[in-house]
Coordinates of C-alpha atoms in Angstrom, one line a residue:
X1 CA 103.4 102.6 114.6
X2 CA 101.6 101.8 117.8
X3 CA 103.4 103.8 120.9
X4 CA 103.5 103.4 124.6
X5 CA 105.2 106.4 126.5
X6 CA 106.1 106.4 130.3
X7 CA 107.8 109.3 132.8
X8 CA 110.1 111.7 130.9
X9 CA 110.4 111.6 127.1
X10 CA 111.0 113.6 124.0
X11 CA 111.7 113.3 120.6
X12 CA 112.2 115.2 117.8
X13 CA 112.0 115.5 113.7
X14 CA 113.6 117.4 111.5
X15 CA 112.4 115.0 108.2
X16 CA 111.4 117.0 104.9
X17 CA 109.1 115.5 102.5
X18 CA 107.0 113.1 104.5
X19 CA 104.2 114.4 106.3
X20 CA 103.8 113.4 109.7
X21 CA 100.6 112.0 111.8
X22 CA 100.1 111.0 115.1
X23 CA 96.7 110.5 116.9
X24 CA 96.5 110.3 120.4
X25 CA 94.6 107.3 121.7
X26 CA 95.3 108.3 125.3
X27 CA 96.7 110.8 127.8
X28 CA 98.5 114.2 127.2
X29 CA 101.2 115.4 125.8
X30 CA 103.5 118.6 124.6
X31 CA 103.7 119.6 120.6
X32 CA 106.3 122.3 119.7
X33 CA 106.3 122.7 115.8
X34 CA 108.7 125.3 114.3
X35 CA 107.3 128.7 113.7
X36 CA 103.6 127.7 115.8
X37 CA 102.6 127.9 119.3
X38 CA 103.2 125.2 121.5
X39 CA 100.1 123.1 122.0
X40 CA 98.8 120.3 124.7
X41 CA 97.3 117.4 122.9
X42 CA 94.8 115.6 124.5
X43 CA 93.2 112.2 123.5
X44 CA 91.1 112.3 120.8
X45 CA 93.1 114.4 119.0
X46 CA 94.5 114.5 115.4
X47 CA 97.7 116.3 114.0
X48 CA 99.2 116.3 110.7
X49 CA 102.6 118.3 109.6
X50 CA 102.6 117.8 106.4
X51 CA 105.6 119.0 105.4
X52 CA 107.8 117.8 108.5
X53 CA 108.7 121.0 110.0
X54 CA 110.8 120.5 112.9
X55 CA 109.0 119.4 115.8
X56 CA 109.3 118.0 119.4
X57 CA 107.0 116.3 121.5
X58 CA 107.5 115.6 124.8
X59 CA 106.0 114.4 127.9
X60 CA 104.5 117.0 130.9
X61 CA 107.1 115.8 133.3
X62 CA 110.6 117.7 132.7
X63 CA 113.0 116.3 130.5
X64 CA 116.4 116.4 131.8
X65 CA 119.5 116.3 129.7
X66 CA 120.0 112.2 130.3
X67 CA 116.2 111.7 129.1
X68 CA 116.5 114.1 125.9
X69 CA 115.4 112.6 122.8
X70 CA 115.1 108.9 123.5
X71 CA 114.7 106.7 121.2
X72 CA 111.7 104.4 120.8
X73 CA 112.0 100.5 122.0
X74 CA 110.7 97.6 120.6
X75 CA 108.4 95.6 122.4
X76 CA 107.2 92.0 122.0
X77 CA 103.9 93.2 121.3
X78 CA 104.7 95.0 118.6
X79 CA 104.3 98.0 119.5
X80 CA 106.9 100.8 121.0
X81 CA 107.9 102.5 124.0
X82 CA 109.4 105.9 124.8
X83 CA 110.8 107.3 128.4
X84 CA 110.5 104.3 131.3
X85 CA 110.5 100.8 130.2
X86 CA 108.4 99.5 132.7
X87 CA 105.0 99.9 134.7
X88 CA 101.7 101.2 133.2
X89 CA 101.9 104.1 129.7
X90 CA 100.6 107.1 130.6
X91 CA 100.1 108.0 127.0
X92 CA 99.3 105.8 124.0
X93 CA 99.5 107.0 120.4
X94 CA 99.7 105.8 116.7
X95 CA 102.4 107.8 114.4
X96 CA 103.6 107.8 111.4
X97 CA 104.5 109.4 107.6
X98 CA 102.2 109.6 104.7
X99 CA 103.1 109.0 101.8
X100 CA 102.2 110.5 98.5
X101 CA 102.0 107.8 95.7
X102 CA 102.6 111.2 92.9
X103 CA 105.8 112.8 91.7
X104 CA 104.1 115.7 92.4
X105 CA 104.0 115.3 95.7
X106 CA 106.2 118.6 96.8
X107 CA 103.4 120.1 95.0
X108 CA 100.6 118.4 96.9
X109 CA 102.6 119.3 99.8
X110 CA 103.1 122.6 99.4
X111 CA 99.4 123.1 99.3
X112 CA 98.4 121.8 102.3
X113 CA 98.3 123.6 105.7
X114 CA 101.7 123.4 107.5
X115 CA 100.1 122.3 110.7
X116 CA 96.6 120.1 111.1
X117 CA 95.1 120.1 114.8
X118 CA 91.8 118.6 115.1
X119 CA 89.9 118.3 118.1
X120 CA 86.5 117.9 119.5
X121 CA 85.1 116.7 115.8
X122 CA 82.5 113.9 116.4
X123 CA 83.2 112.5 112.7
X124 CA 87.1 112.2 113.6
X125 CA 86.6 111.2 117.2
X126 CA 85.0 108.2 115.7
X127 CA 87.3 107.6 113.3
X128 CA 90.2 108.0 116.2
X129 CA 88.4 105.0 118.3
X130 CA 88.4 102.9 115.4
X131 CA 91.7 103.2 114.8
X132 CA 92.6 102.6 118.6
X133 CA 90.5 99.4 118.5
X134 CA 91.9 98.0 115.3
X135 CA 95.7 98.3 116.5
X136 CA 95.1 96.9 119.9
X137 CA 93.5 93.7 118.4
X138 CA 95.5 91.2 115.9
X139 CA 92.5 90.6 113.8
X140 CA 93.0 89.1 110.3
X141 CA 93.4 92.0 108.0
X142 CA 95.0 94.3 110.3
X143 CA 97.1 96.3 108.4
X144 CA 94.7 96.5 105.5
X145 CA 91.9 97.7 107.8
X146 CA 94.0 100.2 109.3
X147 CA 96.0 101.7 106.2
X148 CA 92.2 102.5 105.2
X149 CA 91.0 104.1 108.4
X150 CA 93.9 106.2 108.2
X151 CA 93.3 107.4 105.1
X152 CA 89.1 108.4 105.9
X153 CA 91.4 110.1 108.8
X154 CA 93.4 112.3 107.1
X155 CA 90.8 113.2 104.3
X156 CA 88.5 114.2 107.3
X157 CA 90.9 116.0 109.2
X158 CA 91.6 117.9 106.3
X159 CA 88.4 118.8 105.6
X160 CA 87.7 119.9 109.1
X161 CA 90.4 122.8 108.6
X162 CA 88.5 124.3 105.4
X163 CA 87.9 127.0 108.1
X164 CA 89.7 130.7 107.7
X165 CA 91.8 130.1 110.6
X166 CA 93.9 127.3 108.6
X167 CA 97.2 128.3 107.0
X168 CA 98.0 129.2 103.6
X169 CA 97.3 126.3 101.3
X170 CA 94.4 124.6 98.6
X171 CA 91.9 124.1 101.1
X172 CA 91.7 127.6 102.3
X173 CA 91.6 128.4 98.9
X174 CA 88.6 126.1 98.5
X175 CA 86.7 127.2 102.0
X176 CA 86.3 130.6 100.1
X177 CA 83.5 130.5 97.8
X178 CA 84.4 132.9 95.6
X179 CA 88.0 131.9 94.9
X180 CA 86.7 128.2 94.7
X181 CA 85.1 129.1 91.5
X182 CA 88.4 130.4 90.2
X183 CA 90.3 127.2 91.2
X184 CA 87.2 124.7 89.8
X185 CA 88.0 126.8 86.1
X186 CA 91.7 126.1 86.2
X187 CA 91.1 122.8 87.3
X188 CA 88.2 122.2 85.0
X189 CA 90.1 123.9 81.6
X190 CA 93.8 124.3 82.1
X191 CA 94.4 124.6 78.4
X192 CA 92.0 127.9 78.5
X193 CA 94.6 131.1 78.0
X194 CA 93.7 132.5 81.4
X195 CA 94.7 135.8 82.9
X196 CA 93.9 137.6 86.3
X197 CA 91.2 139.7 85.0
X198 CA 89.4 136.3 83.8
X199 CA 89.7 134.4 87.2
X200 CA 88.6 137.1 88.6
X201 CA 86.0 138.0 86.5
X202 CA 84.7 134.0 87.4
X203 CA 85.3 134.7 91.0
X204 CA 83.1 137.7 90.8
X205 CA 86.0 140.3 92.6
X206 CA 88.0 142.9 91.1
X207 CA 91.5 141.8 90.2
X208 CA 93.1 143.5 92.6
X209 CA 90.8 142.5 95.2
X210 CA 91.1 138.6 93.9
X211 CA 94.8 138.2 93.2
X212 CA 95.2 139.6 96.9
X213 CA 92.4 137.6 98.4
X214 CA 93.8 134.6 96.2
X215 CA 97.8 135.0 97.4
X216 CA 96.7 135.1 100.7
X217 CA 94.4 132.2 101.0
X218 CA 96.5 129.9 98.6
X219 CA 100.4 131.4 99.6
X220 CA 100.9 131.7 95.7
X221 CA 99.7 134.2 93.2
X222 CA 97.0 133.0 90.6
X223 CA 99.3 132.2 87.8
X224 CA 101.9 130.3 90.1
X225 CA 99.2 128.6 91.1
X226 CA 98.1 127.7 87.5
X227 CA 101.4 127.2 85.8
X228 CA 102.0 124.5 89.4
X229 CA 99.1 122.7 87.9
X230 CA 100.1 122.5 84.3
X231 CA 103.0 120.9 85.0
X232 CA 101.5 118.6 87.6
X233 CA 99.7 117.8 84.5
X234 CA 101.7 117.8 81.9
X235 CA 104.3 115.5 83.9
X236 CA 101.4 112.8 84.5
X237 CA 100.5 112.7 80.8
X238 CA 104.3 112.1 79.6
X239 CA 105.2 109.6 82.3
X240 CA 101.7 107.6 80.8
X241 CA 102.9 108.1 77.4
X242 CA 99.4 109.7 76.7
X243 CA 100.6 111.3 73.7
X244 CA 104.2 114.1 72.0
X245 CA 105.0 116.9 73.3
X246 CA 103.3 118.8 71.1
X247 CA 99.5 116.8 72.3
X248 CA 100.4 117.3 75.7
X249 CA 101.6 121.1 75.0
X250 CA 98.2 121.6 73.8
X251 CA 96.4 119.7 76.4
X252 CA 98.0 121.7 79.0
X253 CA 97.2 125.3 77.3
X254 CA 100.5 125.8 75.5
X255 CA 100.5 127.2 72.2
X256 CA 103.4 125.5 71.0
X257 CA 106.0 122.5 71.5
X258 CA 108.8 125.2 71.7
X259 CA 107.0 127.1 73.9
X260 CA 106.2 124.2 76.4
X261 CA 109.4 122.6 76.3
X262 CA 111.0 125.9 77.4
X263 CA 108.6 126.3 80.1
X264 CA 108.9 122.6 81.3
X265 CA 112.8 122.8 81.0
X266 CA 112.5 125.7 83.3
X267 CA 110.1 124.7 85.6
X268 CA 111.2 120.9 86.1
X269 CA 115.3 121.0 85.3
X270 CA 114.8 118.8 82.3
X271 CA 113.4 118.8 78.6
X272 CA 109.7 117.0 78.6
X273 CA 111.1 114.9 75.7
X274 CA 113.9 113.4 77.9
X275 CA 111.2 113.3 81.4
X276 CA 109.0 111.2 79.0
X277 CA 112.2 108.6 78.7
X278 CA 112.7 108.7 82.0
X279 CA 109.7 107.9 83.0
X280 CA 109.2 104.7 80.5

């Protein structure tokens, strides 16, 4: 949604499961995000929770008890307004949740960084002023045109944190050569029988070097991480009916039905047999 904010305001989220953007179009404002640093955002800037941490953000001027959390109003124009109703903003921003179209998204989520701050990226500041000319105008095609920049957005926001300094998650993983050979072969050949000593044998690091390097970069250990993406897998080929359990056992590097179906009872809460009903 398009926002408007005025004198003293805050809100806050406490939301799981839907990862939160905002980009600031204009002005300043405060961003407390559990368990981080507080930061000033400025305009031009980009942040992404993914995973809807609690959060606050609030305006310079102090927020006294009457102002606390106020809740956004309505306008006319479609577009919402926090803290005084009246005169000019002094910030203007565009919020709102992704959503992952998966039932994997927990997964998805759980790989990403717990806290995206981009700024002073020419390829997103572009992107940003886009966005901010698209919502002011009613053109024909609005939404469409907007759902779409936001998505080039958050793919290139994302990739601007592929740096070491991002938290634990896939695309740290990725930013490191040598364990982004590891993760291409699980990717690439799930079904493969893989063990430490092979991924890091393919990352070219000792195994104690790699399953440390690995756990640190990622936030899980190298077989979480592959038995995560067997069952990302596996659940996607039963819910398309893309063949038993015993084709998709195989498919996903299991040996046996039994076998599977023990590890996907465990992993998900429910046989793969029944999941497959389920999902017809």
């Amino acid at each position: 949604m398009n926002a408007v904010t005025a004198g003293p305001w805050r809100v806050r989220r406490s939301e799981a499961g839907r990862p939160f953007y905002c980009v600031i179009l204009n002005g300043s404002s405060h961003l407390a995000v559990d368990g981080h640093e507080p930061i000033t955002l400025q305009g031009g800037d980009f942040v992404l929770i993914p995973s809807a941490y609690e959060f606050t953000m609030s305006s310079f001027e102090p927020v006294t008890l009457e102002d606390s959390d106020t809740s956004p109003v309505a306008l006319p124009n479609g577009e919402f307004r926090l803290g005084i109703q009246s005169g000019p903003p002094d910030v203007r921003l565009l919020v709102g949740y992704c959503v992952f179209g998966s039932p994997d998204a927990a997964l998805l989520v759980s790989l990403l960084p717990q806290l995206v701050h981009v700024r002073g990226e020419q390829r997103l500041a572009t992107l940003v002023q886009l966005v901010g000319e698209e919502s002011r105008e009613q053109r024909p095609a609005r939404d469409v045109i907007l759902a779409r920049l936001l998505e080039v957005l958050l793919i290139e926001a994302l990739r601007s944190t592929a740096g070491t300094a991002a938290s634990p998650g896939l695309l740290r993983g990725l930013a490191d050569g040598r364990l982004a050979v590891a993760i291409r072969r699980m990717h690439e050949s799930p079904a493969r029988p893989w063990t430490v000593a092979q991924l890091a044998k393919e990352a070219a690091l000792s195994r104690s070097a790699f399953f440390e390097r690995f756990s640190r970069a990622v936030g899980a250990a190298p077989m979480q991480y592959l038995l995560a993406w067997r069952m990302a897998l596996a659940k996607n080929l039963l819910r398309r009916q893309e063949g038993g359990v015993a084709e998709v056992a195989e498919r996903v590097g299991y040996s046996s039905a039994s076998t599977f179906s023990v590890a996907f009872t465990r992993y998900v809460g429910q046989p793969p047999a029944r999941y497959a009903r389920l999902g017809r």
